[in-house]
Short mmCIF file of N, CA and C in Angstrom, two decimals:
data_model
loop_
_atom_site.label_atom_id
_atom_site.label_comp_id
_atom_site.label_asym_id
_atom_site.label_seq_id
_atom_site.Cartn_x
_atom_site.Cartn_y
_atom_site.Cartn_z
N MET A 157 -35.87 27.73 -6.82
CA MET A 157 -35.57 27.40 -5.41
C MET A 157 -35.85 28.00 -4.06
N LYS A 158 -35.91 27.36 -3.00
CA LYS A 158 -36.54 28.20 -1.72
C LYS A 158 -35.10 29.33 -1.52
N ASN A 159 -35.57 29.65 -0.37
CA ASN A 159 -35.45 30.76 -0.12
C ASN A 159 -34.24 30.52 1.41
N SER A 160 -34.73 29.64 1.89
CA SER A 160 -34.08 28.44 2.85
C SER A 160 -33.08 27.70 2.16
N GLU A 161 -33.04 27.18 0.71
CA GLU A 161 -32.31 26.61 0.19
C GLU A 161 -31.36 27.17 -0.03
N LYS A 162 -31.32 28.64 -0.60
CA LYS A 162 -30.36 29.62 -1.16
C LYS A 162 -29.85 30.03 0.13
N GLU A 163 -30.52 30.42 1.15
CA GLU A 163 -29.59 30.59 2.54
C GLU A 163 -28.44 28.79 2.96
N GLY A 164 -29.23 28.26 3.00
CA GLY A 164 -28.19 27.47 2.79
C GLY A 164 -27.10 26.71 2.31
N HIS A 165 -26.85 27.00 1.20
CA HIS A 165 -26.44 27.11 -0.19
C HIS A 165 -25.31 27.93 -0.07
N THR A 166 -25.63 29.16 0.23
CA THR A 166 -25.08 30.48 0.53
C THR A 166 -24.04 30.40 2.06
N ASN A 167 -24.80 30.03 3.16
CA ASN A 167 -24.40 29.53 4.29
C ASN A 167 -22.66 28.46 4.30
N ALA A 168 -22.55 27.82 3.73
CA ALA A 168 -22.03 26.27 3.32
C ALA A 168 -20.76 26.91 2.98
N PRO A 169 -19.96 27.27 2.47
CA PRO A 169 -18.71 28.04 2.08
C PRO A 169 -18.62 28.99 3.54
N GLN A 170 -19.70 29.69 4.07
CA GLN A 170 -19.07 30.20 5.36
C GLN A 170 -18.72 29.45 6.63
N ALA A 171 -19.20 29.11 6.58
CA ALA A 171 -19.37 27.21 7.31
C ALA A 171 -18.02 26.53 7.00
N LYS A 172 -17.52 26.58 6.22
CA LYS A 172 -16.21 26.21 6.01
C LYS A 172 -15.06 26.96 5.88
N ALA A 173 -15.51 27.97 5.96
CA ALA A 173 -14.19 29.19 6.63
C ALA A 173 -14.23 29.67 8.25
N ASN A 174 -15.36 29.38 8.92
CA ASN A 174 -14.81 28.97 10.04
C ASN A 174 -14.07 28.21 9.98
N GLN A 175 -14.75 27.02 9.84
CA GLN A 175 -14.30 25.36 11.05
C GLN A 175 -12.89 25.33 10.25
N THR A 176 -12.29 25.92 9.04
CA THR A 176 -10.54 26.75 8.79
C THR A 176 -10.59 27.92 9.56
N LYS A 177 -10.82 28.53 9.59
CA LYS A 177 -10.11 29.84 11.08
C LYS A 177 -10.25 28.61 12.13
N ALA A 178 -11.25 28.04 12.10
CA ALA A 178 -10.96 26.83 14.30
C ALA A 178 -10.04 26.46 14.02
N ILE A 179 -9.59 25.94 12.82
CA ILE A 179 -8.42 24.95 13.17
C ILE A 179 -6.87 25.61 13.16
N LYS A 180 -6.92 26.51 13.01
CA LYS A 180 -5.65 27.82 12.05
C LYS A 180 -5.86 28.04 13.72
N ASP A 181 -6.57 28.63 14.38
CA ASP A 181 -6.73 28.65 15.04
C ASP A 181 -6.10 28.91 16.40
N ASN A 182 -6.78 27.20 15.94
CA ASN A 182 -5.98 26.08 17.08
C ASN A 182 -4.41 25.18 16.48
N ALA A 183 -4.08 25.88 15.76
CA ALA A 183 -2.52 25.97 15.16
C ALA A 183 -1.77 24.30 16.22
N LYS A 184 -1.37 25.26 16.95
CA LYS A 184 -0.53 24.68 18.22
C LYS A 184 -0.67 22.88 18.07
N ILE A 185 -1.85 22.56 18.14
CA ILE A 185 -2.31 21.48 18.46
C ILE A 185 -2.61 20.64 16.80
N ASN A 186 -2.42 20.96 16.60
CA ASN A 186 -2.46 20.24 15.18
C ASN A 186 -1.31 20.63 13.62
N ILE A 187 -0.45 21.35 14.08
CA ILE A 187 0.95 21.35 13.47
C ILE A 187 1.92 20.35 13.53
N VAL A 188 2.61 20.11 13.14
CA VAL A 188 2.89 18.45 13.50
C VAL A 188 5.37 19.24 12.54
N GLU A 189 5.89 19.14 14.47
CA GLU A 189 7.30 19.89 13.60
C GLU A 189 7.78 18.99 12.54
N PRO A 190 8.88 18.86 11.77
CA PRO A 190 9.28 18.08 11.29
C PRO A 190 10.66 17.41 11.72
N ALA A 191 10.77 16.07 11.54
CA ALA A 191 12.15 15.53 11.75
C ALA A 191 13.63 16.41 11.27
N SER A 192 14.56 16.44 12.58
CA SER A 192 15.61 17.32 11.36
C SER A 192 16.71 16.94 10.48
N ASP A 193 15.64 15.48 9.87
CA ASP A 193 16.06 15.08 8.71
C ASP A 193 15.43 14.99 8.17
N ALA A 194 14.07 15.59 7.65
CA ALA A 194 12.70 15.78 7.28
C ALA A 194 12.61 15.86 5.35
N ALA A 195 12.76 15.76 5.07
CA ALA A 195 12.82 15.85 3.00
C ALA A 195 12.30 17.65 3.30
N THR A 196 13.04 17.98 1.92
CA THR A 196 12.77 19.77 1.62
C THR A 196 12.39 19.42 0.03
N GLU A 197 12.66 17.79 -0.79
CA GLU A 197 12.62 18.04 -1.74
C GLU A 197 11.77 16.81 -2.86
N LEU A 198 11.01 16.98 -3.40
CA LEU A 198 10.14 15.72 -4.05
C LEU A 198 10.76 14.76 -3.99
N LYS A 199 12.39 14.56 -4.62
CA LYS A 199 13.10 13.64 -4.56
C LYS A 199 13.76 13.03 -3.65
N GLU A 200 13.66 13.86 -2.19
CA GLU A 200 13.97 13.05 -0.59
C GLU A 200 13.33 12.37 -0.54
N LEU A 201 11.99 12.82 -0.89
CA LEU A 201 10.27 12.22 -0.41
C LEU A 201 10.75 10.14 -1.18
N PHE A 202 10.64 10.66 -2.75
CA PHE A 202 10.72 9.96 -3.07
C PHE A 202 11.97 8.72 -3.37
N VAL A 203 12.83 9.53 -2.57
CA VAL A 203 13.79 8.39 -2.27
C VAL A 203 13.12 7.23 -1.06
N ASP A 204 12.78 7.71 0.19
CA ASP A 204 12.49 7.70 1.62
C ASP A 204 11.29 6.74 0.77
N SER A 205 10.38 6.80 0.40
CA SER A 205 9.26 5.87 -0.42
C SER A 205 9.32 5.09 -0.62
N LEU A 206 10.71 4.69 -1.49
CA LEU A 206 11.05 3.43 -2.13
C LEU A 206 11.67 2.63 -0.91
N LYS A 207 12.91 3.34 0.19
CA LYS A 207 13.28 2.13 0.90
C LYS A 207 12.25 2.20 1.91
N ASP A 208 10.88 2.80 1.89
CA ASP A 208 9.84 1.92 3.12
C ASP A 208 9.40 0.12 2.30
N ILE A 209 9.26 1.06 0.61
CA ILE A 209 8.65 -0.42 -0.13
C ILE A 209 9.70 -1.14 -0.35
N TYR A 210 10.85 -0.60 -0.10
CA TYR A 210 11.98 -1.92 -0.57
C TYR A 210 11.49 -2.18 0.93
N TRP A 211 11.85 -1.82 2.49
CA TRP A 211 12.17 -3.05 3.44
C TRP A 211 10.33 -3.73 3.35
N ALA A 212 9.39 -3.06 2.84
CA ALA A 212 7.89 -4.14 2.81
C ALA A 212 8.00 -4.80 1.77
N GLU A 213 8.71 -5.01 1.45
CA GLU A 213 8.89 -6.07 -0.17
C GLU A 213 9.51 -7.29 0.60
N ASN A 214 10.84 -6.90 0.83
CA ASN A 214 11.28 -8.29 1.75
C ASN A 214 9.95 -8.55 2.30
N ALA A 215 10.14 -7.82 3.34
CA ALA A 215 9.42 -8.13 4.77
C ALA A 215 7.94 -9.73 4.25
N LEU A 216 7.68 -8.77 3.10
CA LEU A 216 6.52 -9.47 2.59
C LEU A 216 6.65 -11.40 1.65
N VAL A 217 8.58 -11.24 1.64
CA VAL A 217 8.80 -11.98 0.55
C VAL A 217 8.67 -12.99 2.12
N GLY A 218 9.26 -12.87 3.53
CA GLY A 218 9.47 -13.58 3.96
C GLY A 218 8.20 -14.14 5.29
N ALA A 219 7.22 -13.18 4.49
CA ALA A 219 5.55 -12.90 5.00
C ALA A 219 4.64 -14.49 4.07
N LEU A 220 5.08 -14.39 2.85
CA LEU A 220 4.19 -15.13 2.18
C LEU A 220 4.22 -16.54 2.28
N PRO A 221 4.90 -17.55 2.15
CA PRO A 221 5.52 -19.35 2.59
C PRO A 221 4.41 -19.28 3.72
N LYS A 222 4.84 -18.67 5.02
CA LYS A 222 3.81 -18.83 5.94
C LYS A 222 2.14 -17.89 5.86
N MET A 223 2.00 -17.82 4.94
CA MET A 223 0.16 -17.85 4.26
C MET A 223 0.02 -18.96 3.56
N ALA A 224 0.63 -19.20 1.65
CA ALA A 224 0.65 -19.88 1.81
C ALA A 224 1.08 -21.26 2.11
N ALA A 225 1.28 -21.81 3.58
CA ALA A 225 1.57 -23.15 4.62
C ALA A 225 0.30 -22.75 5.08
N ASN A 226 -0.61 -22.06 5.81
CA ASN A 226 -1.93 -22.07 6.31
C ASN A 226 -2.70 -22.53 5.64
N ALA A 227 -3.30 -22.30 3.99
CA ALA A 227 -3.91 -21.87 3.09
C ALA A 227 -4.45 -23.22 3.10
N SER A 228 -5.50 -23.13 3.12
CA SER A 228 -6.16 -24.91 2.06
C SER A 228 -6.06 -24.78 1.41
N SER A 229 -6.55 -24.03 0.69
CA SER A 229 -7.48 -24.18 -0.75
C SER A 229 -6.21 -24.53 -1.16
N PRO A 230 -6.02 -24.91 -2.52
CA PRO A 230 -4.46 -25.29 -3.43
C PRO A 230 -4.62 -24.13 -4.17
N GLY A 231 -6.06 -23.71 -5.01
CA GLY A 231 -6.00 -22.13 -6.09
C GLY A 231 -5.18 -21.72 -5.19
N LEU A 232 -5.24 -20.93 -3.34
CA LEU A 232 -4.76 -20.65 -2.84
C LEU A 232 -3.56 -19.99 -2.82
N ALA A 233 -3.10 -21.45 -2.25
CA ALA A 233 -2.06 -21.60 -1.86
C ALA A 233 -1.00 -21.59 -3.38
N SER A 234 -1.41 -21.70 -3.99
CA SER A 234 -1.22 -21.48 -5.40
C SER A 234 -0.89 -19.89 -5.95
N ALA A 235 -1.54 -19.50 -5.29
CA ALA A 235 -1.27 -17.95 -6.46
C ALA A 235 -0.33 -17.30 -5.09
N ILE A 236 -0.81 -17.62 -4.58
CA ILE A 236 0.04 -17.11 -2.86
C ILE A 236 1.77 -17.36 -3.63
N LEU A 237 1.91 -18.85 -3.50
CA LEU A 237 3.45 -19.20 -4.05
C LEU A 237 3.88 -18.19 -5.11
N GLU A 238 3.53 -18.55 -6.48
CA GLU A 238 3.34 -17.48 -7.66
C GLU A 238 3.70 -16.40 -7.24
N HIS A 239 2.66 -15.85 -6.55
CA HIS A 239 2.97 -13.86 -6.36
C HIS A 239 4.40 -13.94 -5.36
N LEU A 240 4.81 -14.70 -4.36
CA LEU A 240 6.04 -14.76 -3.92
C LEU A 240 6.79 -15.03 -4.92
N ASP A 241 7.30 -15.17 -5.66
CA ASP A 241 8.10 -15.58 -6.84
C ASP A 241 7.66 -13.82 -7.90
N ILE A 242 6.84 -13.94 -7.76
CA ILE A 242 6.56 -12.00 -8.44
C ILE A 242 7.29 -11.16 -7.60
N THR A 243 7.08 -11.28 -6.12
CA THR A 243 7.11 -10.49 -5.07
C THR A 243 9.20 -9.93 -4.98
N GLU A 244 10.07 -11.32 -5.27
CA GLU A 244 11.09 -11.65 -5.51
C GLU A 244 11.97 -11.14 -6.77
N LEU A 245 10.71 -10.73 -7.44
CA LEU A 245 11.51 -10.02 -8.86
C LEU A 245 11.41 -8.52 -8.18
N GLN A 246 10.64 -8.79 -7.76
CA GLN A 246 9.90 -6.68 -7.82
C GLN A 246 10.76 -6.05 -6.38
N VAL A 247 11.27 -7.44 -6.20
CA VAL A 247 13.00 -6.52 -5.37
C VAL A 247 13.74 -6.24 -6.05
N GLU A 248 13.73 -7.17 -7.37
CA GLU A 248 15.23 -6.97 -7.98
C GLU A 248 14.76 -5.55 -8.51
N ARG A 249 13.61 -5.49 -9.15
CA ARG A 249 13.14 -4.20 -10.18
C ARG A 249 13.38 -2.96 -8.52
N LEU A 250 13.02 -2.97 -7.51
CA LEU A 250 13.62 -1.38 -7.43
C LEU A 250 15.00 -1.27 -6.90
N LYS A 251 15.71 -1.99 -6.88
CA LYS A 251 17.52 -2.66 -6.69
C LYS A 251 17.67 -1.42 -8.26
N GLN A 252 17.10 -1.80 -9.13
CA GLN A 252 17.00 -1.41 -10.74
C GLN A 252 16.65 0.25 -10.32
N VAL A 253 16.20 0.63 -9.83
CA VAL A 253 15.18 2.04 -9.58
C VAL A 253 15.93 2.73 -8.80
N PHE A 254 16.69 1.95 -7.84
CA PHE A 254 17.38 2.39 -6.78
C PHE A 254 19.16 3.12 -7.61
N GLU A 255 19.58 2.45 -8.25
CA GLU A 255 20.59 2.03 -9.07
C GLU A 255 20.22 3.28 -10.30
N LEU A 256 19.21 2.78 -10.58
CA LEU A 256 18.94 4.25 -11.33
C LEU A 256 18.89 6.43 -10.87
N LEU A 257 18.93 6.29 -9.64
CA LEU A 257 19.08 7.86 -9.11
C LEU A 257 20.21 7.60 -8.73
N GLY A 258 20.69 6.22 -8.69
CA GLY A 258 22.22 6.85 -7.86
C GLY A 258 22.05 6.93 -6.11
N GLU A 259 21.37 5.51 -5.57
CA GLU A 259 21.57 5.56 -4.70
C GLU A 259 21.31 4.32 -4.37
N LYS A 260 21.93 4.04 -3.26
CA LYS A 260 21.78 2.41 -2.71
C LYS A 260 20.44 2.18 -2.31
N ALA A 261 20.39 1.02 -2.26
CA ALA A 261 19.33 0.11 -2.10
C ALA A 261 19.58 -0.79 -0.53
N GLU A 262 18.06 0.10 -0.26
CA GLU A 262 18.75 -0.02 1.16
C GLU A 262 16.85 -0.11 1.91
N GLY A 263 16.08 -0.53 2.96
CA GLY A 263 15.51 0.11 3.74
C GLY A 263 14.76 0.72 4.60
N LYS A 264 13.98 0.77 4.69
CA LYS A 264 14.12 1.99 6.18
C LYS A 264 12.09 1.22 6.74
N LYS A 265 11.57 0.42 8.43
CA LYS A 265 10.92 0.06 8.66
C LYS A 265 9.48 0.65 7.57
N CYS A 266 9.12 0.06 7.08
CA CYS A 266 7.65 0.35 7.05
C CYS A 266 6.41 0.05 7.31
N GLU A 267 6.12 0.98 8.84
CA GLU A 267 4.96 0.99 9.76
C GLU A 267 4.07 -0.37 8.75
N ALA A 268 3.21 0.12 8.44
CA ALA A 268 1.77 0.63 7.12
C ALA A 268 2.60 -1.52 7.12
N MET A 269 3.41 -1.65 6.32
CA MET A 269 3.79 -3.48 6.67
C MET A 269 3.50 -3.84 7.41
N ALA A 270 4.08 -3.89 8.11
CA ALA A 270 4.36 -4.16 9.28
C ALA A 270 3.56 -4.31 10.38
N GLY A 271 1.99 -3.76 10.55
CA GLY A 271 0.85 -3.23 10.65
C GLY A 271 -0.10 -4.71 9.99
N LEU A 272 -0.05 -4.78 8.58
CA LEU A 272 -0.58 -5.51 7.69
C LEU A 272 -0.38 -6.70 8.06
N LEU A 273 1.12 -7.09 8.20
CA LEU A 273 1.49 -8.43 8.45
C LEU A 273 1.52 -8.88 10.11
N LYS A 274 1.08 -7.84 10.91
CA LYS A 274 0.29 -8.28 12.45
C LYS A 274 -0.22 -8.59 12.14
N GLU A 275 -1.08 -7.59 11.95
CA GLU A 275 -2.89 -8.52 12.02
C GLU A 275 -3.02 -9.70 10.79
N GLY A 276 -2.33 -10.09 9.58
CA GLY A 276 -2.26 -11.27 9.10
C GLY A 276 -2.46 -12.28 9.95
N ASP A 277 -1.27 -12.49 10.81
CA ASP A 277 -0.64 -13.12 12.02
C ASP A 277 -1.94 -13.64 13.20
N SER A 278 -2.85 -12.14 13.41
CA SER A 278 -3.88 -12.67 14.28
C SER A 278 -4.93 -13.31 13.60
N ILE A 279 -4.85 -12.65 11.86
CA ILE A 279 -6.47 -13.74 11.96
C ILE A 279 -5.93 -15.33 11.19
N LEU A 280 -4.78 -15.71 11.49
CA LEU A 280 -4.69 -17.15 11.20
C LEU A 280 -4.40 -17.72 12.87
N GLU A 281 -4.34 -16.52 14.08
CA GLU A 281 -4.82 -17.62 15.50
C GLU A 281 -5.73 -17.25 15.34
N GLU A 282 -6.90 -16.41 14.79
CA GLU A 282 -8.19 -15.95 15.00
C GLU A 282 -8.81 -16.86 14.52
N THR A 283 -8.65 -17.42 13.27
CA THR A 283 -9.89 -18.43 12.59
C THR A 283 -8.76 -20.13 12.68
N THR A 284 -10.00 -21.29 12.72
CA THR A 284 -8.95 -22.32 12.04
C THR A 284 -9.55 -22.56 11.22
N PRO A 285 -7.88 -24.03 10.78
CA PRO A 285 -7.77 -24.11 9.47
C PRO A 285 -9.24 -24.65 8.72
N GLY A 286 -8.60 -24.62 7.40
CA GLY A 286 -10.00 -25.11 6.34
C GLY A 286 -10.83 -23.18 5.68
N PRO A 287 -11.37 -22.76 5.32
CA PRO A 287 -12.19 -22.31 4.32
C PRO A 287 -12.75 -20.92 5.21
N VAL A 288 -12.44 -20.67 6.26
CA VAL A 288 -13.07 -19.54 6.45
C VAL A 288 -11.24 -19.18 7.53
N ARG A 289 -10.64 -19.82 7.40
CA ARG A 289 -8.92 -19.65 7.84
C ARG A 289 -8.72 -18.52 6.55
N ASP A 290 -8.95 -19.69 5.41
CA ASP A 290 -8.37 -19.27 4.31
C ASP A 290 -9.63 -17.78 3.36
N ALA A 291 -10.51 -17.69 3.42
CA ALA A 291 -11.16 -16.49 3.27
C ALA A 291 -10.35 -15.21 4.64
N GLY A 292 -10.31 -15.48 5.40
CA GLY A 292 -9.47 -14.79 6.29
C GLY A 292 -7.45 -13.61 5.67
N ILE A 293 -7.27 -15.31 4.86
CA ILE A 293 -6.08 -14.82 4.61
C ILE A 293 -6.03 -13.85 3.11
N ILE A 294 -6.64 -14.60 2.37
CA ILE A 294 -7.45 -13.26 1.47
C ILE A 294 -7.41 -11.79 1.67
N ALA A 295 -8.64 -11.99 2.29
CA ALA A 295 -8.85 -10.56 3.26
C ALA A 295 -7.36 -9.75 3.12
N ALA A 296 -6.40 -10.53 4.32
CA ALA A 296 -5.02 -10.64 4.54
C ALA A 296 -4.51 -9.64 4.09
N SER A 297 -4.21 -10.66 3.02
CA SER A 297 -4.14 -10.69 1.08
C SER A 297 -4.05 -9.47 0.14
N GLN A 298 -5.22 -9.22 1.10
CA GLN A 298 -6.29 -7.71 0.19
C GLN A 298 -5.51 -6.79 0.77
N LYS A 299 -5.68 -6.98 1.77
CA LYS A 299 -5.02 -5.28 2.06
C LYS A 299 -3.75 -5.32 2.33
N ILE A 300 -3.36 -6.09 2.26
CA ILE A 300 -1.42 -5.79 1.19
C ILE A 300 -1.85 -4.99 0.58
N GLU A 301 -2.26 -6.07 -0.61
CA GLU A 301 -2.43 -5.52 -1.77
C GLU A 301 -2.33 -3.69 -3.01
N HIS A 302 -3.25 -3.52 -1.97
CA HIS A 302 -4.09 -2.13 -2.19
C HIS A 302 -3.16 -1.45 -1.85
N TYR A 303 -2.49 -1.78 -0.07
CA TYR A 303 -1.37 -0.75 -0.08
C TYR A 303 -0.61 -0.37 -0.77
N GLU A 304 0.55 -1.59 -1.40
CA GLU A 304 1.36 -1.91 -2.60
C GLU A 304 0.90 -1.27 -3.65
N ILE A 305 -0.22 -0.97 -4.04
CA ILE A 305 -1.45 -0.68 -5.86
C ILE A 305 -1.14 1.19 -5.08
N ALA A 306 -1.61 1.60 -3.68
CA ALA A 306 -1.61 3.12 -3.39
C ALA A 306 -0.32 3.67 -3.80
N THR A 307 0.84 2.23 -2.14
CA THR A 307 2.47 3.26 -2.96
C THR A 307 2.66 3.04 -4.33
N TYR A 308 2.94 2.19 -5.20
CA TYR A 308 2.89 2.26 -6.40
C TYR A 308 2.53 3.31 -7.65
N GLY A 309 1.55 3.49 -7.46
CA GLY A 309 1.10 4.63 -8.27
C GLY A 309 1.63 5.78 -7.12
N THR A 310 1.33 5.88 -6.55
CA THR A 310 2.38 7.41 -5.80
C THR A 310 3.63 7.56 -6.60
N LEU A 311 4.41 6.45 -6.53
CA LEU A 311 6.02 6.01 -6.73
C LEU A 311 6.50 6.49 -8.12
N ALA A 312 5.58 5.71 -8.48
CA ALA A 312 5.28 5.97 -10.26
C ALA A 312 4.78 7.70 -10.68
N ALA A 313 4.08 8.15 -10.02
CA ALA A 313 3.87 9.25 -10.34
C ALA A 313 4.95 10.81 -9.49
N PHE A 314 5.55 9.75 -8.61
CA PHE A 314 6.67 11.35 -7.99
C PHE A 314 8.21 10.71 -8.86
N ALA A 315 7.77 9.67 -9.64
CA ALA A 315 9.13 9.82 -10.65
C ALA A 315 8.74 9.82 -12.06
N LYS A 316 7.97 10.64 -12.28
CA LYS A 316 7.43 10.56 -13.91
C LYS A 316 7.83 12.36 -13.51
N THR A 317 7.00 12.93 -12.68
CA THR A 317 7.22 14.26 -11.91
C THR A 317 8.81 14.99 -12.43
N LEU A 318 9.60 13.86 -12.23
CA LEU A 318 10.28 14.07 -11.50
C LEU A 318 11.79 13.56 -12.59
N GLY A 319 11.17 13.13 -14.30
CA GLY A 319 12.17 13.30 -14.54
C GLY A 319 12.32 11.73 -15.04
N GLU A 320 12.27 11.22 -14.30
CA GLU A 320 12.84 9.48 -13.83
C GLU A 320 12.00 8.86 -15.02
N ASN A 321 12.06 8.90 -15.94
CA ASN A 321 10.84 8.08 -17.02
C ASN A 321 11.39 7.14 -16.83
N ASP A 322 12.58 6.48 -17.06
CA ASP A 322 13.18 4.35 -16.66
C ASP A 322 12.62 3.88 -15.28
N ALA A 323 12.76 4.81 -14.44
CA ALA A 323 12.08 4.06 -12.72
C ALA A 323 11.15 4.45 -13.11
N ALA A 324 10.35 5.67 -13.73
CA ALA A 324 9.03 5.48 -13.50
C ALA A 324 7.79 4.20 -14.28
N LYS A 325 8.38 4.07 -15.56
CA LYS A 325 8.76 2.09 -16.41
C LYS A 325 8.84 1.51 -15.35
N LEU A 326 9.52 1.21 -15.37
CA LEU A 326 9.27 0.31 -13.48
C LEU A 326 8.62 0.02 -12.95
N LEU A 327 8.52 1.26 -11.59
CA LEU A 327 7.66 1.01 -10.09
C LEU A 327 6.03 1.04 -11.26
N THR A 328 5.64 1.36 -12.78
CA THR A 328 4.42 1.26 -13.66
C THR A 328 4.38 -0.71 -13.85
N GLN A 329 5.00 -0.77 -13.86
CA GLN A 329 5.16 -3.11 -14.02
C GLN A 329 4.71 -3.46 -12.61
N THR A 330 5.60 -3.00 -11.90
CA THR A 330 4.50 -2.96 -10.46
C THR A 330 3.83 -2.81 -10.21
N LEU A 331 3.39 -2.08 -10.57
CA LEU A 331 1.92 -1.01 -9.98
C LEU A 331 1.23 -2.52 -10.64
N ALA A 332 1.31 -2.90 -12.07
CA ALA A 332 0.12 -3.36 -12.66
C ALA A 332 0.40 -5.03 -11.78
N GLU A 333 1.69 -5.60 -11.65
CA GLU A 333 1.63 -6.73 -11.32
C GLU A 333 0.98 -6.50 -9.95
N GLU A 334 1.02 -6.17 -9.27
CA GLU A 334 0.24 -5.90 -8.20
C GLU A 334 -1.89 -6.08 -8.45
N LYS A 335 -2.31 -4.72 -9.31
CA LYS A 335 -3.67 -5.16 -9.91
C LYS A 335 -3.75 -6.43 -9.78
N GLU A 336 -2.83 -7.44 -10.89
CA GLU A 336 -3.38 -8.33 -11.12
C GLU A 336 -3.23 -8.88 -9.98
N ALA A 337 -2.41 -9.13 -9.21
CA ALA A 337 -2.47 -10.22 -7.81
C ALA A 337 -3.90 -9.70 -7.16
N ASP A 338 -4.10 -9.30 -6.72
CA ASP A 338 -5.31 -8.45 -6.18
C ASP A 338 -6.75 -9.24 -6.69
N CYS A 339 -6.59 -8.45 -8.17
CA CYS A 339 -7.33 -9.42 -9.37
C CYS A 339 -8.07 -11.13 -8.88
N ILE A 340 -6.33 -11.73 -8.86
CA ILE A 340 -6.50 -13.12 -9.02
C ILE A 340 -7.15 -14.12 -7.14
N LEU A 341 -6.61 -12.83 -6.21
CA LEU A 341 -7.43 -13.10 -4.53
C LEU A 341 -8.61 -12.97 -5.20
N ASN A 342 -8.78 -11.98 -5.47
CA ASN A 342 -10.62 -11.62 -5.63
C ASN A 342 -11.53 -12.80 -6.27
N ASP A 343 -10.94 -13.18 -7.42
CA ASP A 343 -11.19 -14.08 -7.52
C ASP A 343 -11.51 -15.36 -7.29
N VAL A 344 -10.25 -15.98 -6.38
CA VAL A 344 -10.39 -17.60 -5.52
C VAL A 344 -11.43 -17.17 -4.76
N ALA A 345 -11.30 -15.15 -4.27
CA ALA A 345 -12.24 -15.53 -2.99
C ALA A 345 -13.84 -15.66 -3.53
N LEU A 346 -14.62 -15.02 -4.84
CA LEU A 346 -15.70 -14.69 -5.32
C LEU A 346 -16.14 -15.69 -5.93
N ASN A 347 -15.50 -16.98 -6.19
CA ASN A 347 -15.43 -18.45 -7.12
C ASN A 347 -15.43 -19.60 -6.57
N VAL A 348 -14.08 -19.82 -4.87
CA VAL A 348 -14.00 -20.69 -4.25
C VAL A 348 -14.19 -20.33 -2.49
N VAL A 349 -12.71 -19.52 -2.71
CA VAL A 349 -13.08 -19.48 -0.45
C VAL A 349 -14.53 -19.07 -0.30
N ASN A 350 -14.78 -18.11 -0.78
CA ASN A 350 -16.27 -17.52 0.44
C ASN A 350 -17.52 -18.18 0.16
N ILE A 351 -17.51 -19.19 -0.52
CA ILE A 351 -18.76 -19.85 -1.34
C ILE A 351 -18.97 -20.41 0.38
N VAL A 352 -17.41 -21.75 0.45
CA VAL A 352 -17.29 -22.90 0.25
C VAL A 352 -17.14 -21.80 1.90
N ALA A 353 -16.82 -21.29 3.33
CA ALA A 353 -17.04 -20.60 4.42
C ALA A 353 -17.99 -20.43 4.70
N ALA A 354 -18.88 -19.60 3.37
CA ALA A 354 -20.56 -20.03 4.26
C ALA A 354 -20.90 -20.85 3.90
N GLU A 355 -20.82 -22.07 3.90
CA GLU A 355 -21.43 -22.76 3.56
C GLU A 355 -21.83 -23.25 5.75
#
């Protein structure tokens, strides 16, 4: 190894240390003060996150029929309506999770889902009916699926850590369904919709 390479390798940890120090020196701008009702235990964060996704799934139940109605591809519309049925079951499953935890099933507005649904509406407005709009619907739907996959993966991990094994099983079941929905959308996009939209 050349001396210059050795020096560069040696200086990397020092550069990171300097960067960390600079961030800490500016702590007043970087540190966020918690709200008065902020979670102090993992179970509180877990329940709060459940309320978030409970709101999100209920909002999705309301949004999916609109997406299906605006899809031109019968395969896409069918996939969306099938996922509507699954989403309704997922809402019921979340109620079971709340019950297992001895908590009331209630939602708290999920800003992430609200933003994703708003973006979906924008895509409908920005595309004409047909294959290009269908491609946009799939793109919006997959963003939603990826958000849900990340959320359910985290919730299942929280449940396992807290020893809530029955809740973990229910959340893992939903996680598998979200992954399957993403694969179905991907197949519709790659095998039909995107090809027609590109013509």
